[in-house]
């Protein structure tokens, strides 16, 4: 993936989503210490929770699919590992539902089946694909045309810089009146000399022309002058496919948000938090039953600095609500009840 805009979008989403801490609830009560929380914070010996889920979210953005494998020993989940999507294939049953997953490394293929309890040790997350029931559709695929335009612009700019940031010119043969033009051998020799002596590292050296040759420099066309605008337009389209406000990427010409803070808040609200919420729900459905039927995995939004403005606004509104009890205000803010909190202030 040789595109800086797409790579930066993937990194921003994955790093932001992986930085959100997990919480665990039993019913409505929060649990601070539990083996499931320990597993999420240290899923295996090689990496911690944020590192593992950063790869999980990054693969989901790059491939449209993300796979998480649970290592089960004696009926208990001991470790979690992220699988590379390009190595995983879905094995369907006769109804089209996934019954197993094949993981291929080199020439060795490992089939990951359900265990005797019916637990499938692979969690498969996928982005919406309108034409496929088993695999997701990545933002990179959706923005492929814009990525190709952006890459072509980078190649054009590099070629221009290799030529001393000047457009190419033309050698015009002006021989005596009635004299024949250059022969094929003369033309080939002249072309080879020009490429060898006046391109690449030799750009800018004085040019010595033989008799009858005249150099005519070509100027920029209006289309050449507008090429940077085309690249910026393609960059905005790439950012749009990933759900990243172009302002956060430093792309000029984006006036959607009045300031950086609003753009960052929209990024968290529209892109990061829905992704984290979806992952928490998937983990709850897939993993929580192995530890307890009433457990629910959540996430801590109070630790997100970008949402501080939202929290302050919520607290001010709740504090001004004279018709709510203290416990009702605390519940609306995401906190538990306290002694004597059933009275209206």
PDB file of C-alpha atoms in Angstrom, residues 86-310:
ATOM      1  CA  UNK A  86      -4.825 -12.738   3.478  1.00  0.00           C
ATOM      2  CA  UNK A  87      -4.066 -16.110   5.086  1.00  0.00           C
ATOM      3  CA  UNK A  88      -7.633 -16.884   6.225  1.00  0.00           C
ATOM      4  CA  UNK A  89     -10.441 -18.387   4.188  1.00  0.00           C
ATOM      5  CA  UNK A  90     -13.995 -19.107   5.305  1.00  0.00           C
ATOM      6  CA  UNK A  91     -15.274 -22.700   5.182  1.00  0.00           C
ATOM      7  CA  UNK A  92     -19.043 -22.666   4.676  1.00  0.00           C
ATOM      8  CA  UNK A  93     -21.636 -25.299   5.477  1.00  0.00           C
ATOM      9  CA  UNK A  94     -24.402 -26.345   3.070  1.00  0.00           C
ATOM     10  CA  UNK A  95     -26.475 -23.315   4.116  1.00  0.00           C
ATOM     11  CA  UNK A  96     -23.679 -20.845   3.450  1.00  0.00           C
ATOM     12  CA  UNK A  97     -22.879 -20.159   7.115  1.00  0.00           C
ATOM     13  CA  UNK A  98     -19.254 -20.288   8.305  1.00  0.00           C
ATOM     14  CA  UNK A  99     -18.529 -23.595  10.034  1.00  0.00           C
ATOM     15  CA  UNK A 100     -14.722 -23.318  10.172  1.00  0.00           C
ATOM     16  CA  UNK A 101     -11.764 -21.220   9.047  1.00  0.00           C
ATOM     17  CA  UNK A 102      -8.653 -22.311   7.163  1.00  0.00           C
ATOM     18  CA  UNK A 103      -5.413 -20.547   8.080  1.00  0.00           C
ATOM     19  CA  UNK A 104      -2.671 -21.045   5.490  1.00  0.00           C
ATOM     20  CA  UNK A 105       1.000 -20.223   6.076  1.00  0.00           C
ATOM     21  CA  UNK A 106       3.176 -21.260   3.174  1.00  0.00           C
ATOM     22  CA  UNK A 107       2.151 -24.782   2.197  1.00  0.00           C
ATOM     23  CA  UNK A 108       0.649 -25.638   5.602  1.00  0.00           C
ATOM     24  CA  UNK A 109      -3.097 -25.153   6.126  1.00  0.00           C
ATOM     25  CA  UNK A 110      -4.658 -25.377   9.582  1.00  0.00           C
ATOM     26  CA  UNK A 111      -8.399 -25.795   9.949  1.00  0.00           C
ATOM     27  CA  UNK A 112      -9.942 -24.040  12.950  1.00  0.00           C
ATOM     28  CA  UNK A 113     -13.139 -25.944  13.824  1.00  0.00           C
ATOM     29  CA  UNK A 114     -15.711 -25.668  16.566  1.00  0.00           C
ATOM     30  CA  UNK A 115     -14.815 -27.520  19.744  1.00  0.00           C
ATOM     31  CA  UNK A 116     -17.006 -30.066  21.518  1.00  0.00           C
ATOM     32  CA  UNK A 117     -18.922 -27.288  23.283  1.00  0.00           C
ATOM     33  CA  UNK A 118     -19.805 -25.644  19.966  1.00  0.00           C
ATOM     34  CA  UNK A 119     -17.399 -22.730  20.456  1.00  0.00           C
ATOM     35  CA  UNK A 120     -15.847 -21.460  17.205  1.00  0.00           C
ATOM     36  CA  UNK A 121     -12.336 -20.196  18.137  1.00  0.00           C
ATOM     37  CA  UNK A 122     -12.312 -17.444  15.503  1.00  0.00           C
ATOM     38  CA  UNK A 123     -14.059 -14.075  15.694  1.00  0.00           C
ATOM     39  CA  UNK A 124     -14.585 -12.684  12.193  1.00  0.00           C
ATOM     40  CA  UNK A 125     -15.411  -8.983  11.820  1.00  0.00           C
ATOM     41  CA  UNK A 126     -16.153  -7.648   8.362  1.00  0.00           C
ATOM     42  CA  UNK A 127     -17.245  -4.377   6.829  1.00  0.00           C
ATOM     43  CA  UNK A 128     -20.383  -4.260   4.714  1.00  0.00           C
ATOM     44  CA  UNK A 129     -20.068  -5.875   1.299  1.00  0.00           C
ATOM     45  CA  UNK A 130     -23.180  -5.722  -0.907  1.00  0.00           C
ATOM     46  CA  UNK A 131     -22.120  -8.655  -3.127  1.00  0.00           C
ATOM     47  CA  UNK A 132     -20.458 -11.094  -0.715  1.00  0.00           C
ATOM     48  CA  UNK A 133     -21.914 -13.045   2.207  1.00  0.00           C
ATOM     49  CA  UNK A 134     -18.590 -14.186   3.675  1.00  0.00           C
ATOM     50  CA  UNK A 135     -16.082 -11.372   3.264  1.00  0.00           C
ATOM     51  CA  UNK A 136     -16.100  -7.624   3.847  1.00  0.00           C
ATOM     52  CA  UNK A 137     -15.340  -4.718   1.525  1.00  0.00           C
ATOM     53  CA  UNK A 138     -12.432  -2.496   2.525  1.00  0.00           C
ATOM     54  CA  UNK A 139     -12.300   1.313   2.293  1.00  0.00           C
ATOM     55  CA  UNK A 140      -9.145   0.914   0.190  1.00  0.00           C
ATOM     56  CA  UNK A 141     -11.129  -0.971  -2.451  1.00  0.00           C
ATOM     57  CA  UNK A 142     -13.839   1.700  -2.399  1.00  0.00           C
ATOM     58  CA  UNK A 143     -11.258   4.471  -2.824  1.00  0.00           C
ATOM     59  CA  UNK A 144      -9.070   2.598  -5.322  1.00  0.00           C
ATOM     60  CA  UNK A 145      -9.608   5.060  -8.183  1.00  0.00           C
ATOM     61  CA  UNK A 146      -8.772   8.031  -5.949  1.00  0.00           C
ATOM     62  CA  UNK A 147      -5.667   6.213  -4.648  1.00  0.00           C
ATOM     63  CA  UNK A 148      -4.495   5.537  -8.197  1.00  0.00           C
ATOM     64  CA  UNK A 149      -5.019   9.203  -9.136  1.00  0.00           C
ATOM     65  CA  UNK A 150      -3.127  10.336  -6.038  1.00  0.00           C
ATOM     66  CA  UNK A 151      -0.263   7.914  -6.746  1.00  0.00           C
ATOM     67  CA  UNK A 152      -0.125   8.969 -10.400  1.00  0.00           C
ATOM     68  CA  UNK A 153       0.145  12.576  -9.248  1.00  0.00           C
ATOM     69  CA  UNK A 154       3.069  11.673  -6.993  1.00  0.00           C
ATOM     70  CA  UNK A 155       4.831   9.881  -9.848  1.00  0.00           C
ATOM     71  CA  UNK A 156       4.248  12.851 -12.173  1.00  0.00           C
ATOM     72  CA  UNK A 157       5.639  15.257  -9.561  1.00  0.00           C
ATOM     73  CA  UNK A 158       8.722  13.081  -9.007  1.00  0.00           C
ATOM     74  CA  UNK A 159       9.361  12.877 -12.753  1.00  0.00           C
ATOM     75  CA  UNK A 160       9.073  16.656 -12.937  1.00  0.00           C
ATOM     76  CA  UNK A 161      11.545  17.114 -10.073  1.00  0.00           C
ATOM     77  CA  UNK A 162      13.947  14.664 -11.705  1.00  0.00           C
ATOM     78  CA  UNK A 163      13.875  17.021 -14.652  1.00  0.00           C
ATOM     79  CA  UNK A 164      14.881  20.017 -12.476  1.00  0.00           C
ATOM     80  CA  UNK A 165      11.206  20.932 -11.969  1.00  0.00           C
ATOM     81  CA  UNK A 166      10.960  22.047 -15.599  1.00  0.00           C
ATOM     82  CA  UNK A 167       8.770  20.665 -18.332  1.00  0.00           C
ATOM     83  CA  UNK A 168      10.470  18.869 -21.160  1.00  0.00           C
ATOM     84  CA  UNK A 169      11.438  20.669 -24.329  1.00  0.00           C
ATOM     85  CA  UNK A 170      11.978  19.804 -27.978  1.00  0.00           C
ATOM     86  CA  UNK A 171      15.029  19.744 -30.233  1.00  0.00           C
ATOM     87  CA  UNK A 172      14.150  21.187 -33.622  1.00  0.00           C
ATOM     88  CA  UNK A 173      16.389  20.507 -36.611  1.00  0.00           C
ATOM     89  CA  UNK A 174      16.939  23.600 -38.716  1.00  0.00           C
ATOM     90  CA  UNK A 175      19.244  22.541 -41.542  1.00  0.00           C
ATOM     91  CA  UNK A 176      19.956  24.413 -44.754  1.00  0.00           C
ATOM     92  CA  UNK A 177      17.028  25.043 -47.063  1.00  0.00           C
ATOM     93  CA  UNK A 178      16.214  21.959 -49.016  1.00  0.00           C
ATOM     94  CA  UNK A 179      18.453  19.740 -46.813  1.00  0.00           C
ATOM     95  CA  UNK A 180      16.952  16.417 -45.779  1.00  0.00           C
ATOM     96  CA  UNK A 181      16.024  15.849 -42.143  1.00  0.00           C
ATOM     97  CA  UNK A 182      17.863  13.667 -39.654  1.00  0.00           C
ATOM     98  CA  UNK A 183      18.397  10.061 -40.615  1.00  0.00           C
ATOM     99  CA  UNK A 184      17.146   7.299 -38.325  1.00  0.00           C
ATOM    100  CA  UNK A 185      20.670   6.636 -37.069  1.00  0.00           C
ATOM    101  CA  UNK A 186      21.260  10.333 -36.370  1.00  0.00           C
ATOM    102  CA  UNK A 187      17.919  10.626 -34.569  1.00  0.00           C
ATOM    103  CA  UNK A 188      18.593   7.552 -32.399  1.00  0.00           C
ATOM    104  CA  UNK A 189      22.123   8.763 -31.530  1.00  0.00           C
ATOM    105  CA  UNK A 190      20.856  12.235 -30.621  1.00  0.00           C
ATOM    106  CA  UNK A 191      18.069  10.828 -28.435  1.00  0.00           C
ATOM    107  CA  UNK A 192      20.469   8.523 -26.576  1.00  0.00           C
ATOM    108  CA  UNK A 193      22.924  11.372 -25.987  1.00  0.00           C
ATOM    109  CA  UNK A 194      20.196  13.619 -24.603  1.00  0.00           C
ATOM    110  CA  UNK A 195      18.958  10.956 -22.168  1.00  0.00           C
ATOM    111  CA  UNK A 196      22.457  10.081 -21.017  1.00  0.00           C
ATOM    112  CA  UNK A 197      23.977  13.538 -20.748  1.00  0.00           C
ATOM    113  CA  UNK A 198      21.093  15.806 -19.696  1.00  0.00           C
ATOM    114  CA  UNK A 199      18.679  13.774 -17.543  1.00  0.00           C
ATOM    115  CA  UNK A 200      18.669  12.525 -13.939  1.00  0.00           C
ATOM    116  CA  UNK A 201      21.714  13.775 -12.013  1.00  0.00           C
ATOM    117  CA  UNK A 202      22.947  15.660 -15.084  1.00  0.00           C
ATOM    118  CA  UNK A 203      19.933  17.942 -15.281  1.00  0.00           C
ATOM    119  CA  UNK A 204      20.940  21.600 -15.467  1.00  0.00           C
ATOM    120  CA  UNK A 205      24.266  21.095 -17.195  1.00  0.00           C
ATOM    121  CA  UNK A 206      24.991  23.349 -20.196  1.00  0.00           C
ATOM    122  CA  UNK A 207      23.707  21.877 -23.430  1.00  0.00           C
ATOM    123  CA  UNK A 208      25.933  21.797 -26.497  1.00  0.00           C
ATOM    124  CA  UNK A 209      24.014  21.446 -29.741  1.00  0.00           C
ATOM    125  CA  UNK A 210      25.381  20.529 -33.130  1.00  0.00           C
ATOM    126  CA  UNK A 211      24.818  22.687 -36.173  1.00  0.00           C
ATOM    127  CA  UNK A 212      21.243  22.927 -37.323  1.00  0.00           C
ATOM    128  CA  UNK A 213      19.736  22.028 -33.908  1.00  0.00           C
ATOM    129  CA  UNK A 214      17.653  24.465 -31.897  1.00  0.00           C
ATOM    130  CA  UNK A 215      16.218  23.919 -28.360  1.00  0.00           C
ATOM    131  CA  UNK A 216      12.609  24.926 -27.841  1.00  0.00           C
ATOM    132  CA  UNK A 217      11.421  24.848 -24.203  1.00  0.00           C
ATOM    133  CA  UNK A 218       7.825  23.862 -23.546  1.00  0.00           C
ATOM    134  CA  UNK A 219       5.851  25.847 -20.966  1.00  0.00           C
ATOM    135  CA  UNK A 220       3.367  24.515 -18.404  1.00  0.00           C
ATOM    136  CA  UNK A 221      -0.174  24.061 -19.637  1.00  0.00           C
ATOM    137  CA  UNK A 222      -3.154  25.068 -17.475  1.00  0.00           C
ATOM    138  CA  UNK A 223      -3.790  21.356 -16.818  1.00  0.00           C
ATOM    139  CA  UNK A 224      -0.234  21.003 -15.461  1.00  0.00           C
ATOM    140  CA  UNK A 225      -0.759  23.967 -13.157  1.00  0.00           C
ATOM    141  CA  UNK A 226      -3.995  22.431 -11.765  1.00  0.00           C
ATOM    142  CA  UNK A 227      -2.490  19.019 -11.082  1.00  0.00           C
ATOM    143  CA  UNK A 228      -1.927  19.720  -7.381  1.00  0.00           C
ATOM    144  CA  UNK A 229      -5.641  20.500  -7.015  1.00  0.00           C
ATOM    145  CA  UNK A 230      -6.469  17.144  -8.575  1.00  0.00           C
ATOM    146  CA  UNK A 231      -4.210  15.385  -6.047  1.00  0.00           C
ATOM    147  CA  UNK A 232      -5.832  17.244  -3.136  1.00  0.00           C
ATOM    148  CA  UNK A 233      -9.269  16.334  -4.443  1.00  0.00           C
ATOM    149  CA  UNK A 234      -8.232  12.663  -4.658  1.00  0.00           C
ATOM    150  CA  UNK A 235      -6.791  12.848  -1.125  1.00  0.00           C
ATOM    151  CA  UNK A 236     -10.109  14.186   0.197  1.00  0.00           C
ATOM    152  CA  UNK A 237     -11.939  11.314  -1.488  1.00  0.00           C
ATOM    153  CA  UNK A 238      -9.582   8.782   0.131  1.00  0.00           C
ATOM    154  CA  UNK A 239     -10.140  10.364   3.550  1.00  0.00           C
ATOM    155  CA  UNK A 240     -13.902  10.306   2.927  1.00  0.00           C
ATOM    156  CA  UNK A 241     -13.828   6.549   2.275  1.00  0.00           C
ATOM    157  CA  UNK A 242     -12.140   5.971   5.650  1.00  0.00           C
ATOM    158  CA  UNK A 243     -14.273   8.469   7.565  1.00  0.00           C
ATOM    159  CA  UNK A 244     -11.355  10.739   8.492  1.00  0.00           C
ATOM    160  CA  UNK A 245     -11.939  14.515   8.238  1.00  0.00           C
ATOM    161  CA  UNK A 246      -9.456  15.881   5.657  1.00  0.00           C
ATOM    162  CA  UNK A 247      -8.573  18.725   8.039  1.00  0.00           C
ATOM    163  CA  UNK A 248      -6.916  16.191  10.372  1.00  0.00           C
ATOM    164  CA  UNK A 249      -4.666  15.094   7.499  1.00  0.00           C
ATOM    165  CA  UNK A 250      -3.571  18.611   6.580  1.00  0.00           C
ATOM    166  CA  UNK A 251      -5.301  18.508   3.179  1.00  0.00           C
ATOM    167  CA  UNK A 252      -5.884  22.088   1.957  1.00  0.00           C
ATOM    168  CA  UNK A 253      -9.263  23.287   0.800  1.00  0.00           C
ATOM    169  CA  UNK A 254     -11.386  21.531   3.446  1.00  0.00           C
ATOM    170  CA  UNK A 255     -13.754  23.979   5.146  1.00  0.00           C
ATOM    171  CA  UNK A 256     -16.267  21.498   6.533  1.00  0.00           C
ATOM    172  CA  UNK A 257     -15.305  22.190  10.166  1.00  0.00           C
ATOM    173  CA  UNK A 258     -14.578  25.590  11.694  1.00  0.00           C
ATOM    174  CA  UNK A 259     -11.574  24.331  13.669  1.00  0.00           C
ATOM    175  CA  UNK A 260      -9.390  21.301  14.339  1.00  0.00           C
ATOM    176  CA  UNK A 261     -11.181  20.478  17.596  1.00  0.00           C
ATOM    177  CA  UNK A 262     -14.542  20.079  15.875  1.00  0.00           C
ATOM    178  CA  UNK A 263     -12.981  17.904  13.169  1.00  0.00           C
ATOM    179  CA  UNK A 264     -11.338  15.680  15.782  1.00  0.00           C
ATOM    180  CA  UNK A 265     -14.605  15.376  17.711  1.00  0.00           C
ATOM    181  CA  UNK A 266     -16.440  14.366  14.524  1.00  0.00           C
ATOM    182  CA  UNK A 267     -13.727  11.795  13.813  1.00  0.00           C
ATOM    183  CA  UNK A 268     -14.248  10.164  17.210  1.00  0.00           C
ATOM    184  CA  UNK A 269     -18.049  10.331  17.076  1.00  0.00           C
ATOM    185  CA  UNK A 270     -18.558   9.117  13.520  1.00  0.00           C
ATOM    186  CA  UNK A 271     -15.659   6.738  12.941  1.00  0.00           C
ATOM    187  CA  UNK A 272     -13.789   5.589  16.046  1.00  0.00           C
ATOM    188  CA  UNK A 273     -16.508   5.076  18.657  1.00  0.00           C
ATOM    189  CA  UNK A 274     -18.895   3.129  16.362  1.00  0.00           C
ATOM    190  CA  UNK A 275     -15.982   0.830  15.506  1.00  0.00           C
ATOM    191  CA  UNK A 276     -15.094   0.301  19.183  1.00  0.00           C
ATOM    192  CA  UNK A 277     -18.758  -0.240  20.104  1.00  0.00           C
ATOM    193  CA  UNK A 278     -19.156  -2.829  17.378  1.00  0.00           C
ATOM    194  CA  UNK A 279     -16.031  -4.655  18.537  1.00  0.00           C
ATOM    195  CA  UNK A 280     -17.201  -4.626  22.163  1.00  0.00           C
ATOM    196  CA  UNK A 281     -20.544  -6.144  21.149  1.00  0.00           C
ATOM    197  CA  UNK A 282     -18.822  -8.824  19.041  1.00  0.00           C
ATOM    198  CA  UNK A 283     -16.432  -9.702  21.865  1.00  0.00           C
ATOM    199  CA  UNK A 284     -19.339  -9.934  24.305  1.00  0.00           C
ATOM    200  CA  UNK A 285     -21.278 -12.309  22.081  1.00  0.00           C
ATOM    201  CA  UNK A 286     -18.233 -14.434  21.190  1.00  0.00           C
ATOM    202  CA  UNK A 287     -16.012 -14.434  24.277  1.00  0.00           C
ATOM    203  CA  UNK A 288     -18.041 -13.454  27.340  1.00  0.00           C
ATOM    204  CA  UNK A 289     -20.031 -16.759  27.524  1.00  0.00           C
ATOM    205  CA  UNK A 290     -16.752 -18.607  28.102  1.00  0.00           C
ATOM    206  CA  UNK A 291     -16.384 -16.637  31.361  1.00  0.00           C
ATOM    207  CA  UNK A 292     -19.966 -16.027  32.484  1.00  0.00           C
ATOM    208  CA  UNK A 293     -23.396 -15.698  30.912  1.00  0.00           C
ATOM    209  CA  UNK A 294     -24.197 -12.281  32.412  1.00  0.00           C
ATOM    210  CA  UNK A 295     -20.927 -10.560  31.511  1.00  0.00           C
ATOM    211  CA  UNK A 296     -20.836  -7.653  29.086  1.00  0.00           C
ATOM    212  CA  UNK A 297     -17.766  -5.949  27.612  1.00  0.00           C
ATOM    213  CA  UNK A 298     -17.888  -2.173  27.381  1.00  0.00           C
ATOM    214  CA  UNK A 299     -15.413   0.655  26.932  1.00  0.00           C
ATOM    215  CA  UNK A 300     -14.402   3.775  28.838  1.00  0.00           C
ATOM    216  CA  UNK A 301     -15.219   7.014  27.011  1.00  0.00           C
ATOM    217  CA  UNK A 302     -14.233   9.144  30.010  1.00  0.00           C
ATOM    218  CA  UNK A 303     -10.564   8.517  29.228  1.00  0.00           C
ATOM    219  CA  UNK A 304     -10.867  10.054  25.738  1.00  0.00           C
ATOM    220  CA  UNK A 305      -9.575  13.617  25.749  1.00  0.00           C
ATOM    221  CA  UNK A 306     -11.294  14.453  22.473  1.00  0.00           C
ATOM    222  CA  UNK A 307     -14.699  13.926  24.113  1.00  0.00           C
ATOM    223  CA  UNK A 308     -14.020  16.252  27.050  1.00  0.00           C
ATOM    224  CA  UNK A 309     -16.125  18.992  25.465  1.00  0.00           C
ATOM    225  CA  UNK A 310     -19.062  16.591  25.143  1.00  0.00           C
TER     226      UNK A 310
END
